[in-house]
Short mmCIF file of C-alpha atoms in Angstrom, two decimals:
data_model
loop_
_atom_site.label_atom_id
_atom_site.label_comp_id
_atom_site.label_asym_id
_atom_site.label_seq_id
_atom_site.Cartn_x
_atom_site.Cartn_y
_atom_site.Cartn_z
CA MET Y 1 150.45 160.93 181.93
CA SER Y 2 149.17 161.97 185.38
CA ARG Y 3 148.34 158.28 186.10
CA ILE Y 4 151.85 157.23 185.57
CA ALA Y 5 153.21 160.14 187.63
CA ASP Y 6 150.72 159.02 190.51
CA ALA Y 7 152.05 155.60 190.23
CA SER Y 8 155.75 156.54 190.52
CA MET Y 9 154.96 158.74 193.31
CA ASN Y 10 153.14 156.14 195.28
CA SER Y 11 155.83 153.49 194.73
CA ALA Y 12 157.99 154.09 197.77
CA PRO Y 13 161.14 152.05 196.75
CA GLN Y 14 161.50 154.09 193.57
CA GLU Y 15 161.41 157.20 195.53
CA LYS Y 16 164.02 156.08 197.95
CA ARG Y 17 166.42 155.16 195.07
CA ARG Y 18 165.99 158.38 193.25
CA PRO Y 19 165.36 161.00 195.69
CA ASN Y 20 166.58 163.86 193.56
CA ARG Y 21 163.98 163.11 190.75
CA LYS Y 22 161.22 164.54 192.96
CA ARG Y 23 159.93 167.66 191.35
CA TRP Y 24 157.09 170.01 192.04
CA PRO Y 25 155.31 172.00 189.37
CA GLY Y 26 156.39 175.56 190.78
CA ARG Y 27 159.92 174.52 190.47
CA SER Y 28 160.76 176.44 187.13
CA SER Y 29 158.80 179.59 188.11
CA LEU Y 30 160.72 179.54 191.46
CA ILE Y 31 163.95 179.52 189.60
CA SER Y 32 162.88 182.38 187.24
CA MET Y 33 161.66 184.32 190.61
CA ALA Y 34 165.09 183.76 192.06
CA GLY Y 35 166.65 185.13 188.90
CA LEU Y 36 164.53 188.22 188.92
CA ALA Y 37 165.35 188.81 192.77
CA VAL Y 38 169.11 188.70 191.93
CA VAL Y 39 168.64 191.29 189.13
CA LEU Y 40 166.48 193.46 191.48
CA GLY Y 41 168.93 193.22 194.30
CA GLY Y 42 171.85 194.04 191.92
CA TRP Y 43 169.79 196.96 190.63
CA GLU Y 44 169.32 198.32 194.31
CA LEU Y 45 172.87 197.85 195.17
CA LEU Y 46 174.07 199.75 192.22
CA VAL Y 47 171.75 202.53 192.95
CA HIS Y 48 172.44 202.95 196.67
CA GLY Y 49 176.01 201.76 196.65
CA THR Y 50 177.61 203.56 193.71
CA GLY Y 51 175.75 206.87 193.87
CA ILE Y 52 174.57 206.53 190.08
CA PRO Y 53 172.44 209.72 189.53
CA SER Y 54 168.75 208.84 189.58
CA TYR Y 55 168.10 210.23 186.00
CA VAL Y 56 170.44 207.54 184.71
CA LEU Y 57 169.19 204.74 186.78
CA PRO Y 58 166.24 205.40 189.26
CA SER Y 59 165.71 203.25 192.38
CA ILE Y 60 163.04 200.55 192.21
CA GLU Y 61 161.03 202.52 194.78
CA ASP Y 62 160.79 205.45 192.24
CA VAL Y 63 159.71 203.21 189.34
CA VAL Y 64 157.15 201.47 191.41
CA ARG Y 65 155.85 204.90 192.55
CA SER Y 66 155.62 205.95 188.85
CA LEU Y 67 153.79 202.76 188.11
CA ALA Y 68 151.34 203.33 190.82
CA ASP Y 69 150.84 206.95 189.94
CA GLY Y 70 150.00 205.99 186.29
CA LEU Y 71 148.05 202.88 187.05
CA LEU Y 72 146.03 203.70 190.23
CA VAL Y 73 143.97 206.43 188.71
CA PRO Y 74 140.57 206.35 186.87
CA VAL Y 75 140.89 204.79 183.57
CA THR Y 76 139.94 208.07 181.83
CA ASP Y 77 142.49 210.09 183.83
CA ARG Y 78 144.56 212.13 181.45
CA SER Y 79 147.75 211.54 183.62
CA GLY Y 80 147.18 207.75 183.70
CA TYR Y 81 148.72 205.14 181.36
CA TYR Y 82 145.45 203.76 180.32
CA LEU Y 83 144.53 206.39 177.65
CA PRO Y 84 147.95 206.25 175.74
CA LEU Y 85 148.09 202.55 176.35
CA TRP Y 86 144.61 202.10 174.75
CA SER Y 87 145.73 204.43 171.68
CA THR Y 88 148.79 202.26 171.10
CA LEU Y 89 147.16 198.94 171.47
CA SER Y 90 144.14 199.79 169.32
CA ASN Y 91 146.28 201.08 166.43
CA SER Y 92 148.55 198.15 166.84
CA ALA Y 93 145.75 195.91 166.60
CA ILE Y 94 144.18 197.48 163.66
CA GLY Y 95 147.63 197.54 161.79
CA TYR Y 96 148.18 193.90 162.89
CA PHE Y 97 144.98 192.78 161.40
CA ILE Y 98 145.37 194.71 158.19
CA GLY Y 99 148.97 193.55 157.59
CA GLY Y 100 148.25 190.01 158.63
CA PHE Y 101 145.28 189.76 156.42
CA LEU Y 102 147.03 191.23 153.34
CA ALA Y 103 150.12 189.04 154.06
CA ILE Y 104 147.95 186.00 154.17
CA VAL Y 105 146.13 187.01 150.84
CA LEU Y 106 149.21 187.93 149.03
CA GLY Y 107 151.18 185.07 150.36
CA SER Y 108 148.56 182.69 149.20
CA LEU Y 109 148.41 184.37 145.58
CA MET Y 110 152.15 184.18 145.31
CA ALA Y 111 152.08 180.40 146.29
CA GLU Y 112 149.29 179.73 144.04
CA PHE Y 113 150.18 181.61 140.84
CA ARG Y 114 153.68 181.49 139.45
CA THR Y 115 153.06 184.94 137.63
CA VAL Y 116 152.26 186.62 141.02
CA GLU Y 117 155.27 184.99 142.73
CA LYS Y 118 157.47 186.31 139.86
CA LEU Y 119 156.08 189.77 139.96
CA LEU Y 120 156.20 190.24 143.65
CA MET Y 121 158.97 187.91 145.21
CA PRO Y 122 161.91 190.12 144.18
CA TYR Y 123 160.29 193.35 145.68
CA ALA Y 124 159.05 191.38 148.77
CA PHE Y 125 162.58 190.21 149.39
CA ALA Y 126 164.14 193.54 148.69
CA LEU Y 127 161.74 195.44 150.95
CA GLN Y 128 162.16 192.61 153.64
CA SER Y 129 165.92 193.35 153.84
CA LEU Y 130 165.29 196.92 154.18
CA PRO Y 131 165.16 198.18 157.74
CA LYS Y 132 161.65 198.99 157.91
CA VAL Y 133 162.12 201.47 160.84
CA ALA Y 134 163.89 203.54 158.31
CA ILE Y 135 160.92 203.92 156.25
CA ALA Y 136 158.92 205.42 159.17
CA PRO Y 137 159.62 209.14 158.61
CA LEU Y 138 158.34 208.62 154.87
CA ILE Y 139 155.24 206.93 156.32
CA VAL Y 140 154.68 209.89 158.71
CA ILE Y 141 155.15 212.30 155.75
CA TRP Y 142 152.36 210.46 153.93
CA CYS Y 143 150.06 209.65 156.65
CA GLY Y 144 150.42 212.57 158.97
CA PHE Y 145 150.73 212.60 162.82
CA GLY Y 146 147.47 210.85 163.29
CA ASP Y 147 146.60 207.30 163.84
CA SER Y 148 146.86 206.33 160.34
CA SER Y 149 150.80 206.48 160.39
CA LYS Y 150 150.79 204.14 163.33
CA ILE Y 151 148.41 201.75 161.87
CA ALA Y 152 150.40 201.78 158.66
CA MET Y 153 153.76 201.14 160.46
CA ALA Y 154 152.19 198.23 162.46
CA ALA Y 155 150.64 196.77 159.11
CA LEU Y 156 153.89 197.13 157.40
CA LEU Y 157 155.98 195.40 160.06
CA THR Y 158 153.35 192.62 160.62
CA PHE Y 159 153.30 192.09 156.82
CA PHE Y 160 156.51 190.46 156.16
CA PRO Y 161 156.86 187.68 158.54
CA VAL Y 162 153.31 186.64 157.85
CA LEU Y 163 153.81 186.89 154.22
CA VAL Y 164 156.90 184.88 153.94
CA ASN Y 165 155.44 182.11 156.29
CA THR Y 166 152.15 181.92 154.39
CA PHE Y 167 154.05 181.43 151.25
CA ALA Y 168 156.45 178.68 152.68
CA GLY Y 169 153.45 176.95 154.46
CA ILE Y 170 151.37 176.65 151.30
CA GLN Y 171 154.20 175.46 149.25
CA SER Y 172 155.29 172.76 151.66
CA THR Y 173 151.67 171.18 151.53
CA GLU Y 174 152.18 167.44 151.46
CA ARG Y 175 152.23 165.87 147.98
CA GLY Y 176 149.95 163.19 149.16
CA ARG Y 177 147.15 165.53 150.09
CA LEU Y 178 147.35 167.20 146.77
CA ASP Y 179 147.02 163.96 144.99
CA LEU Y 180 144.04 163.02 146.92
CA MET Y 181 142.37 166.32 145.98
CA GLN Y 182 143.39 165.89 142.27
CA SER Y 183 141.99 162.48 142.38
CA LEU Y 184 138.73 163.95 143.60
CA SER Y 185 138.79 166.45 140.66
CA ALA Y 186 138.69 169.20 143.18
CA SER Y 187 139.09 172.62 141.85
CA ARG Y 188 142.12 174.86 142.49
CA LEU Y 189 139.98 176.99 145.15
CA GLU Y 190 138.69 173.76 146.69
CA THR Y 191 142.19 172.33 147.10
CA TYR Y 192 143.28 175.76 148.60
CA TRP Y 193 140.45 175.99 151.26
CA ASN Y 194 140.34 172.29 152.11
CA VAL Y 195 144.04 171.53 152.07
CA LYS Y 196 146.55 174.22 151.55
CA LEU Y 197 145.28 176.80 154.01
CA PRO Y 198 144.85 174.46 156.71
CA SER Y 199 148.21 172.71 155.99
CA ALA Y 200 149.97 176.10 156.01
CA ALA Y 201 148.18 177.06 159.39
CA PRO Y 202 151.14 176.31 161.74
CA TYR Y 203 153.53 178.33 159.45
CA ILE Y 204 151.05 181.19 159.37
CA PHE Y 205 150.67 181.25 163.21
CA ALA Y 206 154.48 181.24 163.56
CA GLY Y 207 154.44 184.23 161.35
CA LEU Y 208 151.58 185.77 163.34
CA GLU Y 209 153.38 185.16 166.58
CA MET Y 210 156.38 187.20 165.34
CA GLY Y 211 154.17 189.90 163.67
CA ILE Y 212 152.38 190.78 167.08
CA VAL Y 213 155.54 191.91 168.62
CA TYR Y 214 156.42 193.77 165.33
CA ALA Y 215 153.11 195.57 165.33
CA LEU Y 216 153.63 197.14 168.71
CA LEU Y 217 157.05 198.00 167.71
CA GLY Y 218 155.80 199.87 164.52
CA THR Y 219 153.30 201.71 166.33
CA ILE Y 220 155.66 202.96 169.06
CA VAL Y 221 158.12 204.01 166.33
CA ALA Y 222 155.60 206.13 164.55
CA GLU Y 223 154.59 207.67 168.06
CA TYR Y 224 158.17 208.64 168.57
CA LEU Y 225 158.28 210.61 165.24
CA GLY Y 226 155.64 212.73 166.41
CA ALA Y 227 152.26 212.10 167.55
CA GLN Y 228 149.65 213.50 169.81
CA GLN Y 229 149.12 210.40 171.90
CA GLY Y 230 150.15 206.92 172.49
CA ILE Y 231 152.56 205.25 174.90
CA GLY Y 232 155.49 206.14 172.82
CA VAL Y 233 154.35 209.84 173.46
CA THR Y 234 154.27 209.16 177.02
CA ILE Y 235 157.94 207.88 176.89
CA MET Y 236 159.05 210.94 174.91
CA GLN Y 237 157.39 213.37 177.24
CA ALA Y 238 158.92 211.65 180.26
CA GLU Y 239 162.32 211.83 178.63
CA ALA Y 240 162.03 215.50 177.86
CA VAL Y 241 161.71 216.29 181.67
CA THR Y 242 164.28 213.46 182.44
CA ASP Y 243 161.51 211.63 184.42
CA VAL Y 244 163.39 208.34 184.13
CA PRO Y 245 161.29 206.42 186.57
CA THR Y 246 158.28 206.94 184.17
CA VAL Y 247 160.24 205.72 181.37
CA PHE Y 248 160.92 202.60 183.11
CA ALA Y 249 157.50 202.28 184.40
CA VAL Y 250 156.20 202.36 180.86
CA LEU Y 251 158.88 199.88 179.70
CA VAL Y 252 157.77 197.45 182.38
CA ILE Y 253 154.02 197.85 181.21
CA LEU Y 254 155.06 197.26 177.63
CA GLY Y 255 156.88 194.12 178.57
CA ALA Y 256 154.01 192.74 180.28
CA VAL Y 257 151.75 193.78 177.24
CA GLY Y 258 154.05 191.91 174.93
CA VAL Y 259 154.09 188.84 176.98
CA ALA Y 260 150.13 188.98 177.26
CA MET Y 261 149.97 189.36 173.58
CA HIS Y 262 152.25 186.47 172.80
CA LEU Y 263 150.23 184.28 175.09
CA GLY Y 264 146.97 185.29 173.56
CA ILE Y 265 148.29 184.33 170.12
CA SER Y 266 149.58 181.01 171.40
CA TRP Y 267 146.07 180.22 173.14
CA LEU Y 268 144.47 180.93 169.77
CA LYS Y 269 147.00 178.69 167.89
CA ALA Y 270 146.39 176.08 170.27
CA ARG Y 271 142.58 176.36 170.03
CA ILE Y 272 142.78 176.34 166.17
CA ILE Y 273 145.61 173.86 165.46
CA ARG Y 274 144.82 170.92 167.40
CA TRP Y 275 146.41 168.29 165.22
CA MET P 1 123.72 150.33 149.43
CA THR P 2 122.67 148.80 146.23
CA PHE P 3 123.25 145.22 145.34
CA VAL P 4 122.89 143.75 141.81
CA SER P 5 120.29 141.02 142.59
CA ALA P 6 119.42 138.40 140.00
CA HIS P 7 115.62 138.08 140.68
CA SER P 8 114.64 137.00 136.99
CA THR P 9 116.37 134.89 134.16
CA PRO P 10 117.01 137.93 131.91
CA ALA P 11 118.80 139.65 134.85
CA VAL P 12 121.11 136.76 135.20
CA ASP P 13 121.99 137.06 131.66
CA THR P 14 122.86 140.77 131.76
CA ALA P 15 124.82 139.98 134.89
CA VAL P 16 126.84 137.49 133.01
CA GLU P 17 127.49 139.73 130.14
CA HIS P 18 128.40 142.48 132.50
CA THR P 19 131.04 140.61 134.28
CA THR P 20 132.71 139.76 131.04
CA GLN P 21 132.82 143.41 129.75
CA ALA P 22 136.14 145.03 130.50
CA MET P 23 136.11 147.65 133.32
CA ILE P 24 139.71 148.67 132.79
CA ALA P 25 141.27 147.93 129.34
CA VAL P 26 145.12 149.19 129.03
CA ARG P 27 146.92 148.79 125.82
CA GLN P 28 150.63 149.36 125.07
CA LEU P 29 151.12 151.65 127.78
CA ARG P 30 154.58 153.66 128.07
CA ARG P 31 155.52 156.30 130.44
CA THR P 32 159.14 157.85 130.71
CA TYR P 33 160.34 160.35 133.08
CA PRO P 34 163.21 162.95 132.46
CA THR P 35 166.23 162.64 134.81
CA ALA P 36 168.31 165.18 136.25
CA ASP P 37 171.28 164.73 133.87
CA GLY P 38 169.09 165.24 130.75
CA GLY P 39 168.37 161.48 129.99
CA GLU P 40 165.21 159.64 130.59
CA VAL P 41 164.19 156.65 132.61
CA THR P 42 161.49 154.27 131.41
CA ALA P 43 159.10 153.53 134.15
CA LEU P 44 156.57 151.59 132.09
CA VAL P 45 156.74 149.90 128.73
CA ASP P 46 154.53 147.76 126.74
CA THR P 47 151.94 147.47 129.44
CA ASP P 48 148.64 145.54 128.82
CA LEU P 49 146.02 145.15 131.37
CA HIS P 50 142.44 143.82 131.14
CA VAL P 51 140.17 143.75 134.29
CA SER P 52 136.55 142.74 134.18
CA ASP P 53 133.81 144.37 136.00
CA GLY P 54 133.79 143.18 139.68
CA GLU P 55 137.11 141.59 139.33
CA PHE P 56 139.95 141.87 142.41
CA ILE P 57 143.42 142.02 140.75
CA ALA P 58 146.57 142.40 142.53
CA ILE P 59 149.75 143.63 140.99
CA VAL P 60 153.18 142.66 142.49
CA GLY P 61 156.63 143.54 141.44
CA PRO P 62 159.83 144.79 142.99
CA SER P 63 160.20 148.24 144.28
CA GLY P 64 160.74 150.76 141.60
CA CYS P 65 159.19 148.60 138.80
CA GLY P 66 156.55 151.19 137.84
CA LYS P 67 153.62 149.65 139.84
CA SER P 68 152.75 153.12 141.33
CA THR P 69 153.20 154.91 138.01
CA LEU P 70 150.65 152.46 136.59
CA LEU P 71 148.26 153.27 139.41
CA ARG P 72 148.65 156.96 139.12
CA LEU P 73 148.04 156.40 135.17
CA LEU P 74 144.99 154.40 136.03
CA ALA P 75 143.78 157.10 138.49
CA GLY P 76 144.24 159.78 135.78
CA LEU P 77 146.84 161.51 138.07
CA ASP P 78 149.35 161.27 135.48
CA LEU P 79 149.24 160.93 131.72
CA PRO P 80 151.10 158.17 129.49
CA ASP P 81 153.60 158.95 126.76
CA SER P 82 151.86 156.52 124.65
CA GLY P 83 149.26 153.90 124.65
CA ARG P 84 145.62 153.98 125.82
CA ILE P 85 143.66 153.37 129.05
CA GLU P 86 139.90 152.82 128.91
CA LEU P 87 137.80 152.79 131.86
CA ASN P 88 134.37 151.39 131.57
CA GLY P 89 134.53 152.05 127.96
CA HIS P 90 135.84 155.71 128.18
CA MET P 91 139.31 156.95 127.59
CA VAL P 92 141.04 158.04 130.79
CA SER P 93 142.32 161.58 130.39
CA GLY P 94 142.02 162.87 133.92
CA PRO P 95 140.59 161.75 137.47
CA SER P 96 137.18 160.29 137.22
CA ARG P 97 134.20 160.01 139.54
CA ASP P 98 134.23 156.19 138.58
CA VAL P 99 137.44 155.84 140.27
CA GLY P 100 138.18 155.79 143.97
CA VAL P 101 141.86 156.01 145.26
CA VAL P 102 143.36 154.60 148.40
CA PHE P 103 146.77 155.83 148.90
CA GLN P 104 149.90 154.45 150.77
CA ASN P 105 149.43 156.56 153.70
CA ALA P 106 145.78 157.20 154.68
CA THR P 107 146.16 160.75 153.87
CA LEU P 108 143.38 161.75 156.21
CA LEU P 109 143.24 165.48 156.81
CA PRO P 110 144.16 165.76 160.46
CA TRP P 111 141.93 168.86 161.05
CA LEU P 112 138.81 167.20 160.12
CA THR P 113 136.89 164.55 162.03
CA ILE P 114 136.75 161.04 160.57
CA ALA P 115 133.12 161.45 159.45
CA SER P 116 134.11 165.00 157.65
CA ASN P 117 137.34 163.14 156.06
CA VAL P 118 135.13 160.29 154.77
CA SER P 119 132.55 162.76 153.34
CA LEU P 120 135.17 165.15 151.75
CA PRO P 121 134.70 163.74 148.23
CA LEU P 122 130.90 164.98 148.43
CA ARG P 123 132.20 168.49 149.03
CA VAL P 124 134.70 169.06 146.35
CA GLY P 125 134.99 168.33 142.60
CA GLY P 126 132.11 170.22 141.02
CA LYS P 127 128.50 170.31 141.63
CA GLN P 128 127.40 167.40 139.46
CA ARG P 129 126.52 165.16 142.47
CA GLY P 130 126.42 161.55 141.66
CA PRO P 131 124.89 158.98 143.98
CA ALA P 132 126.64 158.96 147.32
CA LEU P 133 126.43 156.71 150.15
CA GLY P 134 125.92 157.77 153.73
CA THR P 135 128.69 158.36 155.91
CA GLU P 136 127.48 156.57 158.82
CA GLU P 137 126.43 153.59 156.87
CA LEU P 138 129.91 153.29 155.35
CA LEU P 139 131.67 153.77 158.77
CA ASP P 140 129.39 150.98 160.20
CA MET P 141 130.33 148.59 157.19
CA ALA P 142 134.17 149.33 157.81
CA GLY P 143 133.83 148.63 161.64
CA LEU P 144 134.27 152.20 162.47
CA GLY P 145 130.75 153.00 163.70
CA GLY P 146 130.82 155.36 166.51
CA PHE P 147 134.23 156.84 165.50
CA GLY P 148 132.88 159.54 163.19
CA ALA P 149 133.48 162.35 165.54
CA LYS P 150 137.14 161.15 166.54
CA TYR P 151 140.07 162.93 164.88
CA PRO P 152 142.59 160.76 162.69
CA ASN P 153 145.31 161.07 165.23
CA GLU P 154 143.04 159.20 167.83
CA LEU P 155 142.73 156.20 165.57
CA SER P 156 145.16 153.49 165.09
CA GLY P 157 146.99 153.02 161.70
CA GLY P 158 144.57 150.33 160.62
CA MET P 159 141.46 152.32 161.47
CA GLN P 160 142.82 155.29 159.70
CA GLN P 161 143.43 153.17 156.47
CA ARG P 162 139.82 151.88 156.86
CA ALA P 163 138.63 155.34 157.01
CA ALA P 164 140.42 156.11 153.89
CA ILE P 165 138.71 153.03 152.04
CA CYS P 166 135.47 154.68 153.27
CA ARG P 167 136.30 157.96 151.67
CA ALA P 168 137.27 156.21 148.49
CA LEU P 169 133.95 154.44 148.37
CA ILE P 170 131.59 157.31 149.21
CA ARG P 171 130.99 158.47 145.71
CA GLN P 172 130.30 155.02 144.75
CA PRO P 173 132.94 154.60 142.26
CA LYS P 174 133.05 151.38 139.86
CA VAL P 175 136.81 150.89 140.60
CA LEU P 176 138.70 151.07 143.74
CA LEU P 177 142.55 151.69 143.20
CA MET P 178 144.77 150.82 146.10
CA ASP P 179 148.51 151.74 146.24
CA GLU P 180 150.04 149.51 148.94
CA PRO P 181 147.30 150.51 151.24
CA PHE P 182 148.57 148.33 154.23
CA GLY P 183 152.26 148.61 153.79
CA ALA P 184 152.79 150.56 156.84
CA LEU P 185 150.73 148.26 159.10
CA ASP P 186 152.21 145.54 161.48
CA ALA P 187 151.64 141.95 160.15
CA LEU P 188 148.66 141.02 162.21
CA THR P 189 146.83 144.23 161.74
CA ARG P 190 147.72 143.69 157.89
CA GLU P 191 146.12 140.21 157.92
CA ARG P 192 142.95 141.65 159.70
CA MET P 193 142.81 144.35 157.14
CA ASN P 194 142.95 141.82 154.35
CA ALA P 195 140.06 139.99 155.69
CA GLU P 196 138.27 143.28 156.07
CA LEU P 197 138.93 144.40 152.49
CA GLN P 198 137.74 141.01 151.35
CA ARG P 199 134.40 141.56 153.06
CA ILE P 200 134.09 144.95 151.70
CA TRP P 201 134.66 143.81 148.38
CA LEU P 202 132.14 140.96 148.67
CA ALA P 203 129.59 143.40 150.06
CA THR P 204 130.13 146.24 147.31
CA GLY P 205 131.25 144.22 144.25
CA LYS P 206 133.66 146.76 143.18
CA THR P 207 136.42 146.35 140.76
CA ILE P 208 139.59 146.50 142.72
CA VAL P 209 143.32 146.98 141.55
CA LEU P 210 145.44 146.52 144.55
CA ILE P 211 149.16 147.30 144.17
CA THR P 212 151.13 145.48 146.75
CA HIS P 213 154.65 144.03 147.29
CA SER P 214 153.34 141.29 149.82
CA ILE P 215 152.94 138.02 147.79
CA SER P 216 150.51 136.57 150.39
CA GLU P 217 148.40 139.64 150.59
CA ALA P 218 148.22 139.48 146.73
CA VAL P 219 147.40 135.74 146.62
CA PHE P 220 144.94 135.84 149.55
CA LEU P 221 142.89 138.82 148.19
CA ALA P 222 143.03 138.63 144.40
CA ASP P 223 141.16 136.85 141.57
CA ARG P 224 144.26 137.29 139.47
CA VAL P 225 147.75 138.25 140.42
CA LEU P 226 149.83 140.08 137.74
CA VAL P 227 153.48 140.01 138.22
CA MET P 228 155.72 142.98 136.89
CA SER P 229 159.40 143.03 135.86
CA PRO P 230 161.88 145.31 137.28
CA ARG P 231 162.22 148.76 135.44
CA PRO P 232 161.34 149.20 132.73
CA GLY P 233 158.21 147.65 134.13
CA ARG P 234 155.76 145.46 132.30
CA VAL P 235 153.44 142.67 133.01
CA ILE P 236 155.29 139.37 132.86
CA ALA P 237 152.83 137.00 134.35
CA ASP P 238 149.09 136.81 134.88
CA LEU P 239 148.05 134.08 137.34
CA THR P 240 144.59 133.04 138.32
CA VAL P 241 144.06 132.25 142.10
CA PRO P 242 141.69 129.18 142.16
CA LEU P 243 140.69 129.65 145.67
CA ASP P 244 137.03 129.74 146.61
CA ARG P 245 135.43 132.82 148.50
CA PRO P 246 135.08 133.97 151.14
CA ARG P 247 138.75 133.01 151.97
CA ASP P 248 140.06 132.51 155.41
CA PHE P 249 143.55 133.68 155.95
CA ALA P 250 144.65 130.91 158.17
CA ASP P 251 142.94 128.27 155.97
CA ALA P 252 144.26 129.78 152.64
CA VAL P 253 147.89 129.98 153.67
CA GLY P 254 147.89 126.29 154.24
CA HIS P 255 146.09 125.46 150.93
CA PRO P 256 148.17 123.65 148.45
CA ALA P 257 146.97 125.93 145.65
CA PHE P 258 148.00 129.18 147.82
CA ILE P 259 151.42 127.68 148.46
CA GLU P 260 151.96 126.72 144.91
CA LEU P 261 150.94 130.13 143.69
CA SER P 262 153.03 132.08 146.17
CA HIS P 263 156.03 129.94 145.15
CA GLN P 264 155.20 130.59 141.60
CA VAL P 265 155.03 134.52 142.08
CA ARG P 266 158.30 134.64 144.40
CA LYS P 267 160.05 132.66 141.52
CA LEU P 268 158.88 135.16 138.93
CA LEU P 269 160.02 137.96 141.13
CA ASN P 270 163.39 136.49 141.73
CA GLU P 271 164.14 135.86 138.22
CA GLY P 272 163.29 139.29 137.28
CA GLU P 273 165.74 140.41 140.03
CA GLY P 274 168.48 138.13 138.61
CA LYS P 275 168.42 139.47 135.05
#
């Protein structure tokens, strides 16, 4: 790849013929930076030009100040963002692993055993089409205002995309690979471990990529419904005193965290699925 | 690797008797499949087959004539409606350690290295470990020495299929069943693979059943060429190839016996089509 690119760069006549084809790697990030600049510029114009009250739309300076106030403190400072962020992220992660693991196990059982599929599939789909955020109050009643209800929500929201993808992935294992395992007199479990689960891995990772975003969503929803700590609580408290810059600052942080988690899963996927 | 060596007169006698014994005996085989509209289609009817130990036979026939069905039945991947299949004196009722199968596509598992793919049969299919060949030794024999640590997608189609042959040989089966193994390769690679397969066959002395739709491949490789009729498939001709071993592809194609036999097979296939 790079050798071909080098070759065309060095050949002067080609460059003369197609000067517009010359590209540099930073080009696409430059475009998105330009987009961001336009949005931020428009925001500033709106705030300073139209007299929108700052409790509706704070100025960028206010948001940056709130960000700095929350981030430029010791990690253990109670007014900082680090403690609630840690609470939210750790609960999301625990829920994510529980939900993801259960989904892979149950999805596998459903794909392997028709009885389990018949037993669970209708309910899985019924529960899937139910807006799960609507179940959140019930979960809080059952699990209380502590961490367990946040973990439960994260697990519940992670569960379905991973379940459906695991099931679909295992079901779509290539026929030839199954013939191979059959010709080797492989047992059901051997076929599952050696062929079906790895074949389903790209599907399972697609589910896990969706799930990581949902896990965070589930935790924050549970925090909104009444919790002692967490980034959702920080948002609710800021809202209560109409500290809108802080709400914005937290949203910026959540956006960054979401992107980072997604990148993390993509990285893991690239490490594991190399074929 | 073990070779049957004739070091004394009695040994020669047993060897002679050994070769006349049927490795595969198929009688009055019939296989039908239900169709979507409730009818049934007969894939195979009145099929008889007799393959001696150490013999190389090729089965040619028009597409859809039940060649692959026959191979699946021999491999124990499918069961006949009626008729019997004996392998080394035992009724076939399922996959057997005595049989190695090479599928149309190499069906290597992309997440395993070539060495792991080749040794896969040693890790599945029950704990009763039979005699096994060394992975390195096999790869060397197939001209894949030094490629054990590579992944399938780093190898050419021909190399992948050679690895698949190694995998089929590693449990030291008595019979090698090959279902159009070189169908996906270009003509030149295919000729090389044919020469390679002849070499492997001469080195290992396996009984080989090769399904192919290439007449020249069948005549070049086989001791006997069996021609099948269009659906419902059955064996309509059994032709012995009178060429000496080892055969050289370029020499063989010019040989009068090769030309005559190829012509005969083509005529039989065309007659079948015309019916």
